[in-house]
Amino acid sequence: MKKISYALLGLSLGLTGLTHAAGYGVVDIEKVVESSTYLKQQNASLEQSIKPQTTKLEQITKEIEALKQKAQAQGANVQQINAQYQAKVNEFQTIQQGVQTKVQSTIQSTNTAFETRVKQAAEQLRQENSLDLVLNKNSAIAFDSKYDLTAKMIQKVNAIK
């Protein structure tokens, strides 16, 4: 009888260990992205850095339109106008490709840096709140709103320098 009691006690203690509820938190990543001062600063910086090229592209577009109109209005010098037109189109394409390359590389490096910030902030939250894990809110089917750490995550991500 004692052996059975000890076995049941051991089994119940073992099951208690198996049913340990993990501490968790959830974060709305979309809100973190929308509220990120880092991303806003990076976007503003990118826009500022490509502004001269975009202004130049707008100017070339106007020049191309003027050449088209000039070619339609004049029958003479068509070859000269076509040469100017082709030169402007080539210049436009070269600048446009440069802008696209710069934008893509900047976005990629910004995303990598932001991902690092989010992971660092999530780890800080996990440790500070003694959690086993932090989930993306959109990955959870249901959760208690008391586990929502989005506001704290936004503060932490924005505080990282």
mmCIF file of C-alpha atoms in Angstrom:
data_model
loop_
_atom_site.group_PDB
_atom_site.id
_atom_site.type_symbol
_atom_site.label_atom_id
_atom_site.label_comp_id
_atom_site.label_asym_id
_atom_site.label_seq_id
_atom_site.Cartn_x
_atom_site.Cartn_y
_atom_site.Cartn_z
ATOM 1 C CA MET A 1 0.000 0.000 0.000
ATOM 2 C CA LYS A 2 2.822 2.387 0.909
ATOM 3 C CA LYS A 3 4.505 1.642 -2.400
ATOM 4 C CA ILE A 4 1.354 2.547 -4.289
ATOM 5 C CA SER A 5 0.959 5.761 -2.268
ATOM 6 C CA TYR A 6 4.569 6.737 -2.944
ATOM 7 C CA ALA A 7 4.125 5.916 -6.618
ATOM 8 C CA LEU A 8 0.976 8.052 -6.838
ATOM 9 C CA LEU A 9 2.688 10.888 -4.947
ATOM 10 C CA GLY A 10 5.687 10.671 -7.276
ATOM 11 C CA LEU A 11 3.413 10.596 -10.306
ATOM 12 C CA SER A 12 1.424 13.598 -9.131
ATOM 13 C CA LEU A 13 4.615 15.556 -8.415
ATOM 14 C CA GLY A 14 5.917 14.621 -11.852
ATOM 15 C CA LEU A 15 2.711 15.732 -13.504
ATOM 16 C CA THR A 16 2.825 19.017 -11.594
ATOM 17 C CA GLY A 17 6.213 19.673 -13.158
ATOM 18 C CA LEU A 18 4.816 18.891 -16.602
ATOM 19 C CA THR A 19 1.879 21.261 -16.220
ATOM 20 C CA HIS A 20 4.045 24.254 -15.296
ATOM 21 C CA ALA A 21 2.509 27.195 -17.120
ATOM 22 C CA ALA A 22 5.093 29.179 -19.000
ATOM 23 C CA GLY A 23 5.172 32.912 -18.495
ATOM 24 C CA TYR A 24 4.630 34.749 -21.748
ATOM 25 C CA GLY A 25 4.071 38.167 -23.190
ATOM 26 C CA VAL A 26 2.682 39.334 -26.507
ATOM 27 C CA VAL A 27 3.714 42.266 -28.663
ATOM 28 C CA ASP A 28 1.936 43.868 -31.611
ATOM 29 C CA ILE A 29 4.879 44.145 -34.024
ATOM 30 C CA GLU A 30 2.870 46.280 -36.468
ATOM 31 C CA LYS A 31 2.362 48.930 -33.773
ATOM 32 C CA VAL A 32 6.040 48.737 -32.865
ATOM 33 C CA VAL A 33 6.976 49.388 -36.501
ATOM 34 C CA GLU A 34 4.470 52.246 -36.837
ATOM 35 C CA SER A 35 5.705 53.871 -33.622
ATOM 36 C CA SER A 36 9.410 53.437 -34.232
ATOM 37 C CA THR A 37 11.285 56.729 -34.132
ATOM 38 C CA TYR A 38 14.280 54.894 -35.611
ATOM 39 C CA LEU A 39 12.350 53.867 -38.727
ATOM 40 C CA LYS A 40 10.854 57.342 -39.093
ATOM 41 C CA GLN A 41 14.327 58.896 -38.866
ATOM 42 C CA GLN A 42 15.766 56.411 -41.358
ATOM 43 C CA ASN A 43 12.944 57.047 -43.843
ATOM 44 C CA ALA A 44 13.367 60.818 -43.546
ATOM 45 C CA SER A 45 17.116 60.469 -44.017
ATOM 46 C CA LEU A 46 16.649 58.267 -47.077
ATOM 47 C CA GLU A 47 14.164 60.682 -48.631
ATOM 48 C CA GLN A 48 16.564 63.567 -48.021
ATOM 49 C CA SER A 49 19.506 61.681 -49.510
ATOM 50 C CA ILE A 50 17.697 60.841 -52.751
ATOM 51 C CA LYS A 51 15.931 64.186 -53.112
ATOM 52 C CA PRO A 52 18.535 65.618 -55.549
ATOM 53 C CA GLN A 53 18.197 62.580 -57.811
ATOM 54 C CA THR A 54 14.395 62.589 -57.706
ATOM 55 C CA THR A 55 14.379 66.302 -58.511
ATOM 56 C CA LYS A 56 16.715 65.596 -61.437
ATOM 57 C CA LEU A 57 14.402 62.788 -62.622
ATOM 58 C CA GLU A 58 11.440 65.178 -62.560
ATOM 59 C CA GLN A 59 13.447 67.708 -64.572
ATOM 60 C CA ILE A 60 14.500 65.096 -67.148
ATOM 61 C CA THR A 61 10.888 63.932 -67.478
ATOM 62 C CA LYS A 62 9.858 67.489 -68.343
ATOM 63 C CA GLU A 63 12.725 67.769 -70.832
ATOM 64 C CA ILE A 64 11.702 64.482 -72.476
ATOM 65 C CA GLU A 65 8.112 65.719 -72.803
ATOM 66 C CA ALA A 66 9.355 68.986 -74.315
ATOM 67 C CA LEU A 67 11.448 67.046 -76.849
ATOM 68 C CA LYS A 68 8.424 64.914 -77.765
ATOM 69 C CA GLN A 69 6.328 68.011 -78.365
ATOM 70 C CA LYS A 70 9.136 69.653 -80.316
ATOM 71 C CA ALA A 71 9.491 66.555 -82.518
ATOM 72 C CA GLN A 72 5.758 66.526 -83.226
ATOM 73 C CA ALA A 73 5.680 70.253 -83.999
ATOM 74 C CA GLN A 74 8.745 70.296 -86.272
ATOM 75 C CA GLY A 75 9.371 68.173 -89.289
ATOM 76 C CA ALA A 76 12.993 69.256 -89.521
ATOM 77 C CA ASN A 77 15.848 68.224 -87.258
ATOM 78 C CA VAL A 78 14.041 65.000 -86.332
ATOM 79 C CA GLN A 79 17.329 63.125 -86.103
ATOM 80 C CA GLN A 80 18.811 65.728 -83.779
ATOM 81 C CA ILE A 81 15.700 65.714 -81.576
ATOM 82 C CA ASN A 82 15.694 61.896 -81.528
ATOM 83 C CA ALA A 83 19.343 61.901 -80.425
ATOM 84 C CA GLN A 84 18.584 64.386 -77.635
ATOM 85 C CA TYR A 85 15.546 62.378 -76.650
ATOM 86 C CA GLN A 86 17.516 59.121 -76.460
ATOM 87 C CA ALA A 87 20.277 60.803 -74.438
ATOM 88 C CA LYS A 88 17.702 62.095 -71.924
ATOM 89 C CA VAL A 89 16.030 58.692 -71.661
ATOM 90 C CA ASN A 90 19.417 57.045 -71.020
ATOM 91 C CA GLU A 91 20.284 59.652 -68.387
ATOM 92 C CA PHE A 92 16.886 59.119 -66.749
ATOM 93 C CA GLN A 93 17.338 55.343 -66.639
ATOM 94 C CA THR A 94 20.848 55.604 -65.200
ATOM 95 C CA ILE A 95 19.745 57.939 -62.407
ATOM 96 C CA GLN A 96 16.636 55.862 -61.733
ATOM 97 C CA GLN A 97 18.673 52.656 -61.401
ATOM 98 C CA GLY A 98 21.050 54.398 -59.007
ATOM 99 C CA VAL A 99 18.173 55.603 -56.859
ATOM 100 C CA GLN A 100 16.571 52.145 -56.815
ATOM 101 C CA THR A 101 19.838 50.513 -55.796
ATOM 102 C CA LYS A 102 20.383 53.034 -53.014
ATOM 103 C CA VAL A 103 16.816 52.685 -51.740
ATOM 104 C CA GLN A 104 16.957 48.883 -51.746
ATOM 105 C CA SER A 105 20.293 48.700 -49.923
ATOM 106 C CA THR A 106 19.197 51.312 -47.386
ATOM 107 C CA ILE A 107 15.923 49.513 -46.713
ATOM 108 C CA GLN A 108 17.735 46.213 -46.299
ATOM 109 C CA SER A 109 20.262 47.607 -43.814
ATOM 110 C CA THR A 110 17.524 49.513 -41.946
ATOM 111 C CA ASN A 111 15.407 46.367 -41.657
ATOM 112 C CA THR A 112 18.373 44.368 -40.384
ATOM 113 C CA ALA A 113 19.192 47.007 -37.768
ATOM 114 C CA PHE A 114 15.543 47.307 -36.740
ATOM 115 C CA GLU A 115 15.177 43.543 -36.404
ATOM 116 C CA THR A 116 18.204 43.533 -34.092
ATOM 117 C CA ARG A 117 16.611 46.312 -32.006
ATOM 118 C CA VAL A 118 13.324 44.422 -31.727
ATOM 119 C CA LYS A 119 15.051 41.204 -30.675
ATOM 120 C CA GLN A 120 17.164 43.072 -28.128
ATOM 121 C CA ALA A 121 14.093 44.818 -26.683
ATOM 122 C CA ALA A 122 12.130 41.546 -26.596
ATOM 123 C CA GLU A 123 14.944 39.839 -24.709
ATOM 124 C CA GLN A 124 15.090 42.722 -22.226
ATOM 125 C CA LEU A 125 11.323 42.479 -21.673
ATOM 126 C CA ARG A 126 11.520 38.718 -21.321
ATOM 127 C CA GLN A 127 14.219 38.958 -18.657
ATOM 128 C CA GLU A 128 12.693 41.922 -16.780
ATOM 129 C CA ASN A 129 9.308 40.200 -16.553
ATOM 130 C CA SER A 130 10.708 36.687 -15.920
ATOM 131 C CA LEU A 131 9.007 35.351 -19.023
ATOM 132 C CA ASP A 132 9.752 32.169 -20.891
ATOM 133 C CA LEU A 133 8.838 33.716 -24.228
ATOM 134 C CA VAL A 134 7.554 36.793 -26.018
ATOM 135 C CA LEU A 135 5.192 36.201 -28.936
ATOM 136 C CA ASN A 136 4.086 38.297 -31.860
ATOM 137 C CA LYS A 137 0.471 39.218 -31.078
ATOM 138 C CA ASN A 138 -0.571 38.165 -34.580
ATOM 139 C CA SER A 139 0.774 34.656 -33.956
ATOM 140 C CA ALA A 140 -1.437 34.096 -30.919
ATOM 141 C CA ILE A 141 -4.961 32.863 -31.478
ATOM 142 C CA ALA A 142 -6.111 34.128 -28.088
ATOM 143 C CA PHE A 143 -4.467 35.715 -25.058
ATOM 144 C CA ASP A 144 -5.270 37.775 -22.005
ATOM 145 C CA SER A 145 -4.636 41.467 -22.647
ATOM 146 C CA LYS A 146 -2.737 41.724 -19.356
ATOM 147 C CA TYR A 147 0.140 39.980 -21.187
ATOM 148 C CA ASP A 148 0.316 42.656 -23.915
ATOM 149 C CA LEU A 149 3.749 44.288 -23.728
ATOM 150 C CA THR A 150 3.446 46.417 -26.871
ATOM 151 C CA ALA A 151 3.732 49.802 -25.134
ATOM 152 C CA LYS A 152 6.815 48.685 -23.217
ATOM 153 C CA MET A 153 8.324 47.251 -26.389
ATOM 154 C CA ILE A 154 7.821 50.541 -28.234
ATOM 155 C CA GLN A 155 9.575 52.412 -25.419
ATOM 156 C CA LYS A 156 12.483 50.005 -25.401
ATOM 157 C CA VAL A 157 12.929 49.940 -29.187
ATOM 158 C CA ASN A 158 12.854 53.736 -29.317
ATOM 159 C CA ALA A 159 15.344 53.993 -26.444
ATOM 160 C CA ILE A 160 17.984 51.836 -28.143
ATOM 161 C CA LYS A 161 20.716 53.977 -29.672
#
